[in-house]
Amino acid sequence: MRSRKNKGLIVVLVLALALSIWTLYPSQDRRPGTLHALEDFEAVSGSEDEHSYEHYLTTHANTARPDEIVRIEGESYAQSDGGEFEVVQGYAGLEGSAVITPERGTLRWDVPVQVSGLYHIRIHYYPVEGKSSGIERRLEINGEIPFRGADALLFDRVWGNREENTRQDDRGNDLKPRQVEQPEWQLASFKDSAGYFEEPYQFYFEKGSRQLSLTSLRENMAIDYIELYQEGDVPSYEELEKTYDSLGLKKSSPSLLKVQGEDAVSKSSPTLAPISDRSSPSLEPYHVSKIRMNAIGGMNWKLPGEWIEWEIDVPEDGLYQMAFKVKQDQLRGIYATRSLTINGKVPFKEMKRIRFNYSPTWQTHALGIEEDEPYQFHLEKGKHRIRLTVTLGDIAPLLRTVESSVLELNQMYRKILMITSNQPDPLRDYQLEQRIPEMTEVFERQADTLRSVADYLEQSTGEQSDKVAVLNAMVVQLEDMAARPETVPKRLDTFKINVGGLGTWILMVREQPIAIDYLVVSPPDEELPKAEATAIKQVKHELGAYIASYTEDYDSIGNVERKKDSITVWITTGRDQAQVLKGMIDDSFTPDTDISVQLRLVPPNILLPATLAGEGPDVAMQMGEDIPVNYAMRNAAADLSGFPDFEEISGRFRESGLTPYRYNDGVYALPEQQHFPMLFYRKDILNELGLEPPQTWEEVYNTISVLQKHNMEFYLPIDDTLNNANLVPNATFAMLLYQNDGTFYNEDGTRSALDSEISMDAFKRWTQFYTNYKFPLKADFPNRFRTGEMPIGIADYTTYNMLTVMAPEIRNLWDFTIVPGTELPDGSIRHEVASSTSAVMMLENAANKEAAWKFMKWWTDEETQIEYGREMEGLMGAAARYPTANIKALEQLPWPVKDYQNLEKQWKWVKGIPQLPGGYFTGRHLDNAFRKVVNASENPREALSDYVLYIDEEIELKRKEFNLK
């Protein structure tokens, strides 16, 4: 009896507990803030930002959309400003006139608008030869940018394979086809360059004469005309199918048209060259050990707006099905999206968003309602262009929503930071919910929003994945912080990490890679080829690849045939770089000079033992700044200044690039790359704080005081490596030293000059940033820059490439300029900085020095450096923009005009740091002295004086060792 009562009591308790849990954590359907439909995300994302396109559309929501076309001829502009504009007749086969717009300047047209309303805008343009990057323009209507996004409109160039047939090296490996421009007149709508909006932008024009301006930001273009128009409605497949019978259309005769992916006739970017995939023997063409260009796309075809176009020749009129052999093995828990056009038109609405779901293997993806019900495309006899374009599709509103969340959460993080600092007192109650009343409401609202995004993804893909886990982790933390606001200060670090994770999530999801082996056009009832190889073929493939790993030479790149004049060149970077370089050598250097080059990919640390063993190369590339002079001391590097045309060749570089390679009246290398610092700053945050980018160090101190008042930080570069054996002198110290006429060594290079008053003062000012102003000794600047913790800082200029690619949520919110300088009594400002370089050097034991010198001249030539830079950016994207040391080549790389002007302005102030015997002690002991001051509170003068003695001793020892006076 008692047992029954106990069981009943247990049941009641369990029910009560379940009810309480259900009450505390209601299902997602009961949450008032939950979003379920895609339209809900459209309504939420960016709705509160008055500069956003969403806000612009909301403002003009009840505006008419007049169904008329207003054409403005390019050459009939009303006003030009800041550039040399040329009107030409019959340009590139055009019937009529066009205006050629250069890389800078503004054109304004008067637009006669008959009916007020929202219009789309399109432009008929021709990509004039330039720096091979996307064409960029800023749009203004009546002197104002209508919304964010119109300030950076992108227009594509057209690219194709240089050769019709794939070339091979003398070992039977396919060579990656070089991509060249194939410009043609194009009609393009003004669209969102980030791909967040699928349809072209709409712009409001009042009735009357209105002004439309285009300002050049990057690259040249010829303009035939600009039109205001309305996009027509695209019918659905169901509507289109009903017309087939009335038109008397029938299925085509049995036939199968197969077009290899690598045979694409044109593409929007040079990154979209054919690729080699060896994952399956089913790929066409296939070889077990040799490189075959047998696919296209992959990780190179991922950014919104990028397109690839193929041409098919249809034998007869009729209805066809279409299929692609694809692999989408990068986006688990999400899908890649493409839109399809045939001869420039979307055939029906469903082709605007074609989903490619995750699969680790190759799949035959037939376009259809379901697998056994393919779409039927009406194709007339003759040639047709089929284009696939990367589009975000259903993902776009999700990305806009999450990006809006990231910006708001980062803003909230900065507000909390202003109260707690980045090292909150664990024993203090900051009462954040009272001092920031909206905090808990923001946390709750963003938790609901992010949960809805996660739920939508999970429902649409049918699986959980790491993409959803990132969102759920943020949701859990936001809900808990909203419920327990007193714990927020203790959890700031994890909060920052999770918000940073959301920023990375945006980047990952925005990228939509797929690879294509071939496309198939066939009658609707035709059986499609199988995508995967049989088990027997797969086993043969794996065995063959294993055997080939012992027989193939994977270190040598490209052709290995030796001519009469032959040199060996070692390169230490990746295989992609080596293949690009070898392709250029075989294309231009060897045919022009009749000198063959044996290019080998080697580890960086192998040069010394190989040289000692007499097995070194003739030329070594991408060497560290300290290596050439160290080899020269030991008579292992060749003096280049002895060549008759050396002075002419050295004029390609700034003196700062050659300084590290000068030794005993000789020059022992030529610079390949040159890096130097720039000042990066967040425009939005500095505006909030009422600050301008500082031009002098005095202004830096004022900026620091304002930042620290808001618990933000100014970043200065510091090397936090544990091994300081080969440290270069700190960039901040070098700035302060050079801007005050200081030097690292005395005139004859026999002693350190760091014991001078100028050096002591520079060292003291440098260390005070960390002792008096408590700058962090270790900081991830790009990530803290993203969050706004460090809204301003000095970093290597290549950080620009990283931020452009890796921080999409703050695009257009940051900029860079020259570093702060030292003001002189006459009011002028000095902005000197030190640079770091990499070099190409000739070894003293080179068998054919003349041939080696010809190679070095070819490699550092303007045209070669431009081509290599463009090839690398084309292959690996904007993050791989090449920091060439060639003055004219850097100007021709695809930098926006304004950004290049800032770079050039800073480059003029760059100074090199000399290399001399024992000089490696300078960076090492400068760092030691710095650590002693910052960590052990040593007096700066005493600390530096002590370590200068060590530097002088090492220099003296090395000079004795090499019999130098």
PDB file of N, CA, C and O in Angstrom, residues 900-955:
ATOM      1  N   TYR A 900      45.585  53.368 -53.099  1.00  0.00           N
ATOM      2  CA  TYR A 900      46.949  53.381 -53.630  1.00  0.00           C
ATOM      3  C   TYR A 900      47.623  54.723 -53.360  1.00  0.00           C
ATOM      4  O   TYR A 900      48.816  54.776 -53.044  1.00  0.00           O
ATOM      5  N   GLN A 901      46.871  55.807 -53.469  1.00  0.00           N
ATOM      6  CA  GLN A 901      47.461  57.122 -53.203  1.00  0.00           C
ATOM      7  C   GLN A 901      47.964  57.219 -51.770  1.00  0.00           C
ATOM      8  O   GLN A 901      49.023  57.794 -51.500  1.00  0.00           O
ATOM      9  N   ASN A 902      47.222  56.639 -50.820  1.00  0.00           N
ATOM     10  CA  ASN A 902      47.689  56.607 -49.428  1.00  0.00           C
ATOM     11  C   ASN A 902      48.950  55.765 -49.295  1.00  0.00           C
ATOM     12  O   ASN A 902      49.892  56.138 -48.580  1.00  0.00           O
ATOM     13  N   LEU A 903      48.971  54.626 -49.992  1.00  0.00           N
ATOM     14  CA  LEU A 903      50.153  53.752 -49.952  1.00  0.00           C
ATOM     15  C   LEU A 903      51.380  54.471 -50.500  1.00  0.00           C
ATOM     16  O   LEU A 903      52.457  54.440 -49.898  1.00  0.00           O
ATOM     17  N   GLU A 904      51.199  55.106 -51.652  1.00  0.00           N
ATOM     18  CA  GLU A 904      52.331  55.791 -52.277  1.00  0.00           C
ATOM     19  C   GLU A 904      52.835  56.920 -51.385  1.00  0.00           C
ATOM     20  O   GLU A 904      54.047  57.129 -51.246  1.00  0.00           O
ATOM     21  N   LYS A 905      51.918  57.631 -50.746  1.00  0.00           N
ATOM     22  CA  LYS A 905      52.300  58.728 -49.855  1.00  0.00           C
ATOM     23  C   LYS A 905      53.167  58.208 -48.707  1.00  0.00           C
ATOM     24  O   LYS A 905      54.162  58.817 -48.330  1.00  0.00           O
ATOM     25  N   GLN A 906      52.795  57.038 -48.150  1.00  0.00           N
ATOM     26  CA  GLN A 906      53.575  56.475 -47.059  1.00  0.00           C
ATOM     27  C   GLN A 906      54.893  55.885 -47.555  1.00  0.00           C
ATOM     28  O   GLN A 906      55.929  56.016 -46.897  1.00  0.00           O
ATOM     29  N   TRP A 907      54.862  55.279 -48.746  1.00  0.00           N
ATOM     30  CA  TRP A 907      56.041  54.605 -49.291  1.00  0.00           C
ATOM     31  C   TRP A 907      57.204  55.585 -49.460  1.00  0.00           C
ATOM     32  O   TRP A 907      58.370  55.224 -49.327  1.00  0.00           O
ATOM     33  N   LYS A 908      56.876  56.837 -49.756  1.00  0.00           N
ATOM     34  CA  LYS A 908      57.926  57.839 -49.931  1.00  0.00           C
ATOM     35  C   LYS A 908      58.689  58.104 -48.629  1.00  0.00           C
ATOM     36  O   LYS A 908      59.807  58.618 -48.648  1.00  0.00           O
ATOM     37  N   TRP A 909      58.065  57.764 -47.490  1.00  0.00           N
ATOM     38  CA  TRP A 909      58.705  57.996 -46.189  1.00  0.00           C
ATOM     39  C   TRP A 909      59.416  56.752 -45.657  1.00  0.00           C
ATOM     40  O   TRP A 909      59.956  56.765 -44.551  1.00  0.00           O
ATOM     41  N   VAL A 910      59.386  55.660 -46.430  1.00  0.00           N
ATOM     42  CA  VAL A 910      59.941  54.394 -45.924  1.00  0.00           C
ATOM     43  C   VAL A 910      61.473  54.416 -45.964  1.00  0.00           C
ATOM     44  O   VAL A 910      62.073  54.884 -46.930  1.00  0.00           O
ATOM     45  N   LYS A 911      62.096  53.890 -44.894  1.00  0.00           N
ATOM     46  CA  LYS A 911      63.545  53.727 -44.832  1.00  0.00           C
ATOM     47  C   LYS A 911      63.864  52.258 -44.530  1.00  0.00           C
ATOM     48  O   LYS A 911      63.128  51.596 -43.793  1.00  0.00           O
ATOM     49  N   GLY A 912      64.963  51.784 -45.087  1.00  0.00           N
ATOM     50  CA  GLY A 912      65.386  50.416 -44.816  1.00  0.00           C
ATOM     51  C   GLY A 912      66.305  50.351 -43.606  1.00  0.00           C
ATOM     52  O   GLY A 912      66.933  51.345 -43.224  1.00  0.00           O
ATOM     53  N   ILE A 913      66.387  49.190 -42.994  1.00  0.00           N
ATOM     54  CA  ILE A 913      67.301  48.969 -41.861  1.00  0.00           C
ATOM     55  C   ILE A 913      68.512  48.200 -42.377  1.00  0.00           C
ATOM     56  O   ILE A 913      68.364  47.108 -42.928  1.00  0.00           O
ATOM     57  N   PRO A 914      69.718  48.759 -42.234  1.00  0.00           N
ATOM     58  CA  PRO A 914      70.908  48.073 -42.772  1.00  0.00           C
ATOM     59  C   PRO A 914      71.153  46.733 -42.085  1.00  0.00           C
ATOM     60  O   PRO A 914      70.799  46.529 -40.923  1.00  0.00           O
ATOM     61  N   GLN A 915      71.770  45.832 -42.840  1.00  0.00           N
ATOM     62  CA  GLN A 915      72.228  44.550 -42.298  1.00  0.00           C
ATOM     63  C   GLN A 915      73.750  44.586 -42.232  1.00  0.00           C
ATOM     64  O   GLN A 915      74.400  45.033 -43.183  1.00  0.00           O
ATOM     65  N   LEU A 916      74.326  44.132 -41.109  1.00  0.00           N
ATOM     66  CA  LEU A 916      75.782  44.098 -40.980  1.00  0.00           C
ATOM     67  C   LEU A 916      76.193  42.951 -40.075  1.00  0.00           C
ATOM     68  O   LEU A 916      75.341  42.341 -39.418  1.00  0.00           O
ATOM     69  N   PRO A 917      77.478  42.613 -40.009  1.00  0.00           N
ATOM     70  CA  PRO A 917      77.906  41.496 -39.157  1.00  0.00           C
ATOM     71  C   PRO A 917      77.482  41.710 -37.711  1.00  0.00           C
ATOM     72  O   PRO A 917      77.759  42.754 -37.117  1.00  0.00           O
ATOM     73  N   GLY A 918      76.780  40.717 -37.157  1.00  0.00           N
ATOM     74  CA  GLY A 918      76.296  40.823 -35.784  1.00  0.00           C
ATOM     75  C   GLY A 918      75.029  41.628 -35.647  1.00  0.00           C
ATOM     76  O   GLY A 918      74.513  41.805 -34.540  1.00  0.00           O
ATOM     77  N   GLY A 919      74.496  42.116 -36.762  1.00  0.00           N
ATOM     78  CA  GLY A 919      73.303  42.956 -36.703  1.00  0.00           C
ATOM     79  C   GLY A 919      72.072  42.233 -36.197  1.00  0.00           C
ATOM     80  O   GLY A 919      71.114  42.866 -35.745  1.00  0.00           O
ATOM     81  N   TYR A 920      72.092  40.908 -36.273  1.00  0.00           N
ATOM     82  CA  TYR A 920      70.943  40.141 -35.779  1.00  0.00           C
ATOM     83  C   TYR A 920      70.739  40.335 -34.276  1.00  0.00           C
ATOM     84  O   TYR A 920      69.674  40.043 -33.736  1.00  0.00           O
ATOM     85  N   PHE A 921      71.772  40.810 -33.569  1.00  0.00           N
ATOM     86  CA  PHE A 921      71.626  41.070 -32.133  1.00  0.00           C
ATOM     87  C   PHE A 921      70.771  42.309 -31.858  1.00  0.00           C
ATOM     88  O   PHE A 921      70.253  42.470 -30.759  1.00  0.00           O
ATOM     89  N   THR A 922      70.638  43.194 -32.851  1.00  0.00           N
ATOM     90  CA  THR A 922      69.934  44.463 -32.620  1.00  0.00           C
ATOM     91  C   THR A 922      68.473  44.232 -32.277  1.00  0.00           C
ATOM     92  O   THR A 922      67.982  44.684 -31.235  1.00  0.00           O
ATOM     93  N   GLY A 923      67.759  43.537 -33.154  1.00  0.00           N
ATOM     94  CA  GLY A 923      66.340  43.287 -32.880  1.00  0.00           C
ATOM     95  C   GLY A 923      66.145  42.446 -31.640  1.00  0.00           C
ATOM     96  O   GLY A 923      65.228  42.683 -30.845  1.00  0.00           O
ATOM     97  N   ARG A 924      67.035  41.456 -31.459  1.00  0.00           N
ATOM     98  CA  ARG A 924      66.921  40.554 -30.324  1.00  0.00           C
ATOM     99  C   ARG A 924      67.079  41.308 -28.995  1.00  0.00           C
ATOM    100  O   ARG A 924      66.249  41.192 -28.092  1.00  0.00           O
ATOM    101  N   HIS A 925      68.138  42.131 -28.878  1.00  0.00           N
ATOM    102  CA  HIS A 925      68.395  42.798 -27.600  1.00  0.00           C
ATOM    103  C   HIS A 925      67.559  44.059 -27.409  1.00  0.00           C
ATOM    104  O   HIS A 925      67.336  44.496 -26.280  1.00  0.00           O
ATOM    105  N   LEU A 926      67.088  44.621 -28.499  1.00  0.00           N
ATOM    106  CA  LEU A 926      66.119  45.715 -28.369  1.00  0.00           C
ATOM    107  C   LEU A 926      64.847  45.178 -27.719  1.00  0.00           C
ATOM    108  O   LEU A 926      64.259  45.806 -26.831  1.00  0.00           O
ATOM    109  N   ASP A 927      64.451  43.980 -28.134  1.00  0.00           N
ATOM    110  CA  ASP A 927      63.282  43.342 -27.534  1.00  0.00           C
ATOM    111  C   ASP A 927      63.557  42.967 -26.076  1.00  0.00           C
ATOM    112  O   ASP A 927      62.690  43.124 -25.211  1.00  0.00           O
ATOM    113  N   ASN A 928      64.755  42.472 -25.805  1.00  0.00           N
ATOM    114  CA  ASN A 928      65.100  42.133 -24.418  1.00  0.00           C
ATOM    115  C   ASN A 928      65.049  43.367 -23.510  1.00  0.00           C
ATOM    116  O   ASN A 928      64.538  43.308 -22.383  1.00  0.00           O
ATOM    117  N   ALA A 929      65.596  44.495 -23.994  1.00  0.00           N
ATOM    118  CA  ALA A 929      65.570  45.726 -23.204  1.00  0.00           C
ATOM    119  C   ALA A 929      64.128  46.185 -22.978  1.00  0.00           C
ATOM    120  O   ALA A 929      63.764  46.623 -21.875  1.00  0.00           O
ATOM    121  N   PHE A 930      63.323  46.075 -24.021  1.00  0.00           N
ATOM    122  CA  PHE A 930      61.910  46.456 -23.917  1.00  0.00           C
ATOM    123  C   PHE A 930      61.201  45.612 -22.856  1.00  0.00           C
ATOM    124  O   PHE A 930      60.481  46.141 -21.999  1.00  0.00           O
ATOM    125  N   ARG A 931      61.421  44.297 -22.881  1.00  0.00           N
ATOM    126  CA  ARG A 931      60.758  43.411 -21.908  1.00  0.00           C
ATOM    127  C   ARG A 931      61.228  43.728 -20.489  1.00  0.00           C
ATOM    128  O   ARG A 931      60.461  43.637 -19.538  1.00  0.00           O
ATOM    129  N   LYS A 932      62.479  44.073 -20.353  1.00  0.00           N
ATOM    130  CA  LYS A 932      63.010  44.367 -19.020  1.00  0.00           C
ATOM    131  C   LYS A 932      62.350  45.618 -18.444  1.00  0.00           C
ATOM    132  O   LYS A 932      62.046  45.692 -17.259  1.00  0.00           O
ATOM    133  N   VAL A 933      62.105  46.610 -19.299  1.00  0.00           N
ATOM    134  CA  VAL A 933      61.445  47.839 -18.847  1.00  0.00           C
ATOM    135  C   VAL A 933      59.986  47.570 -18.519  1.00  0.00           C
ATOM    136  O   VAL A 933      59.472  47.967 -17.468  1.00  0.00           O
ATOM    137  N   VAL A 934      59.307  46.876 -19.426  1.00  0.00           N
ATOM    138  CA  VAL A 934      57.861  46.684 -19.280  1.00  0.00           C
ATOM    139  C   VAL A 934      57.533  45.657 -18.198  1.00  0.00           C
ATOM    140  O   VAL A 934      56.613  45.852 -17.403  1.00  0.00           O
ATOM    141  N   ASN A 935      58.303  44.568 -18.143  1.00  0.00           N
ATOM    142  CA  ASN A 935      57.978  43.489 -17.204  1.00  0.00           C
ATOM    143  C   ASN A 935      58.671  43.637 -15.853  1.00  0.00           C
ATOM    144  O   ASN A 935      58.144  43.197 -14.832  1.00  0.00           O
ATOM    145  N   ALA A 936      59.881  44.241 -15.850  1.00  0.00           N
ATOM    146  CA  ALA A 936      60.658  44.320 -14.602  1.00  0.00           C
ATOM    147  C   ALA A 936      60.832  45.750 -14.104  1.00  0.00           C
ATOM    148  O   ALA A 936      61.621  45.992 -13.186  1.00  0.00           O
ATOM    149  N   SER A 937      60.129  46.713 -14.734  1.00  0.00           N
ATOM    150  CA  SER A 937      60.167  48.117 -14.301  1.00  0.00           C
ATOM    151  C   SER A 937      61.586  48.686 -14.269  1.00  0.00           C
ATOM    152  O   SER A 937      61.904  49.529 -13.420  1.00  0.00           O
ATOM    153  N   GLU A 938      62.446  48.238 -15.179  1.00  0.00           N
ATOM    154  CA  GLU A 938      63.810  48.763 -15.282  1.00  0.00           C
ATOM    155  C   GLU A 938      63.764  50.178 -15.860  1.00  0.00           C
ATOM    156  O   GLU A 938      62.889  50.520 -16.650  1.00  0.00           O
ATOM    157  N   ASN A 939      64.715  50.996 -15.492  1.00  0.00           N
ATOM    158  CA  ASN A 939      64.836  52.323 -16.081  1.00  0.00           C
ATOM    159  C   ASN A 939      65.152  52.173 -17.570  1.00  0.00           C
ATOM    160  O   ASN A 939      66.080  51.447 -17.942  1.00  0.00           O
ATOM    161  N   PRO A 940      64.396  52.856 -18.476  1.00  0.00           N
ATOM    162  CA  PRO A 940      64.600  52.658 -19.923  1.00  0.00           C
ATOM    163  C   PRO A 940      66.023  52.932 -20.373  1.00  0.00           C
ATOM    164  O   PRO A 940      66.592  52.153 -21.158  1.00  0.00           O
ATOM    165  N   ARG A 941      66.633  54.026 -19.897  1.00  0.00           N
ATOM    166  CA  ARG A 941      67.989  54.364 -20.324  1.00  0.00           C
ATOM    167  C   ARG A 941      68.972  53.277 -19.913  1.00  0.00           C
ATOM    168  O   ARG A 941      69.824  52.854 -20.696  1.00  0.00           O
ATOM    169  N   GLU A 942      68.861  52.816 -18.665  1.00  0.00           N
ATOM    170  CA  GLU A 942      69.781  51.794 -18.175  1.00  0.00           C
ATOM    171  C   GLU A 942      69.598  50.476 -18.915  1.00  0.00           C
ATOM    172  O   GLU A 942      70.568  49.790 -19.255  1.00  0.00           O
ATOM    173  N   ALA A 943      68.339  50.106 -19.131  1.00  0.00           N
ATOM    174  CA  ALA A 943      68.070  48.836 -19.815  1.00  0.00           C
ATOM    175  C   ALA A 943      68.657  48.847 -21.221  1.00  0.00           C
ATOM    176  O   ALA A 943      69.345  47.899 -21.639  1.00  0.00           O
ATOM    177  N   LEU A 944      68.393  49.920 -21.986  1.00  0.00           N
ATOM    178  CA  LEU A 944      68.899  49.972 -23.352  1.00  0.00           C
ATOM    179  C   LEU A 944      70.425  50.061 -23.369  1.00  0.00           C
ATOM    180  O   LEU A 944      71.082  49.401 -24.183  1.00  0.00           O
ATOM    181  N   SER A 945      70.998  50.840 -22.459  1.00  0.00           N
ATOM    182  CA  SER A 945      72.469  50.971 -22.403  1.00  0.00           C
ATOM    183  C   SER A 945      73.123  49.623 -22.167  1.00  0.00           C
ATOM    184  O   SER A 945      74.146  49.287 -22.787  1.00  0.00           O
ATOM    185  N   ASP A 946      72.551  48.821 -21.255  1.00  0.00           N
ATOM    186  CA  ASP A 946      73.115  47.500 -20.966  1.00  0.00           C
ATOM    187  C   ASP A 946      73.134  46.626 -22.213  1.00  0.00           C
ATOM    188  O   ASP A 946      74.131  45.946 -22.508  1.00  0.00           O
ATOM    189  N   TYR A 947      72.044  46.629 -22.936  1.00  0.00           N
ATOM    190  CA  TYR A 947      71.954  45.722 -24.084  1.00  0.00           C
ATOM    191  C   TYR A 947      72.701  46.253 -25.311  1.00  0.00           C
ATOM    192  O   TYR A 947      73.106  45.476 -26.182  1.00  0.00           O
ATOM    193  N   VAL A 948      72.909  47.570 -25.390  1.00  0.00           N
ATOM    194  CA  VAL A 948      73.729  48.110 -26.473  1.00  0.00           C
ATOM    195  C   VAL A 948      75.153  47.567 -26.369  1.00  0.00           C
ATOM    196  O   VAL A 948      75.826  47.309 -27.381  1.00  0.00           O
ATOM    197  N   LEU A 949      75.619  47.349 -25.142  1.00  0.00           N
ATOM    198  CA  LEU A 949      76.957  46.768 -24.948  1.00  0.00           C
ATOM    199  C   LEU A 949      77.038  45.383 -25.580  1.00  0.00           C
ATOM    200  O   LEU A 949      78.042  45.040 -26.225  1.00  0.00           O
ATOM    201  N   TYR A 950      75.982  44.571 -25.390  1.00  0.00           N
ATOM    202  CA  TYR A 950      75.966  43.231 -25.997  1.00  0.00           C
ATOM    203  C   TYR A 950      75.983  43.339 -27.527  1.00  0.00           C
ATOM    204  O   TYR A 950      76.657  42.551 -28.215  1.00  0.00           O
ATOM    205  N   ILE A 951      75.209  44.287 -28.062  1.00  0.00           N
ATOM    206  CA  ILE A 951      75.160  44.465 -29.517  1.00  0.00           C
ATOM    207  C   ILE A 951      76.539  44.839 -30.047  1.00  0.00           C
ATOM    208  O   ILE A 951      77.021  44.264 -31.035  1.00  0.00           O
ATOM    209  N   ASP A 952      77.188  45.819 -29.384  1.00  0.00           N
ATOM    210  CA  ASP A 952      78.518  46.250 -29.826  1.00  0.00           C
ATOM    211  C   ASP A 952      79.531  45.117 -29.763  1.00  0.00           C
ATOM    212  O   ASP A 952      80.372  44.960 -30.657  1.00  0.00           O
ATOM    213  N   GLU A 953      79.452  44.305 -28.700  1.00  0.00           N
ATOM    214  CA  GLU A 953      80.388  43.182 -28.564  1.00  0.00           C
ATOM    215  C   GLU A 953      80.217  42.192 -29.712  1.00  0.00           C
ATOM    216  O   GLU A 953      81.202  41.698 -30.277  1.00  0.00           O
ATOM    217  N   GLU A 954      78.952  41.898 -30.051  1.00  0.00           N
ATOM    218  CA  GLU A 954      78.700  40.938 -31.129  1.00  0.00           C
ATOM    219  C   GLU A 954      79.172  41.488 -32.469  1.00  0.00           C
ATOM    220  O   GLU A 954      79.754  40.756 -33.289  1.00  0.00           O
ATOM    221  N   ILE A 955      78.926  42.776 -32.712  1.00  0.00           N
ATOM    222  CA  ILE A 955      79.382  43.389 -33.961  1.00  0.00           C
ATOM    223  C   ILE A 955      80.910  43.313 -34.047  1.00  0.00           C
ATOM    224  O   ILE A 955      81.480  42.966 -35.097  1.00  0.00           O
TER     225      ILE A 955
END
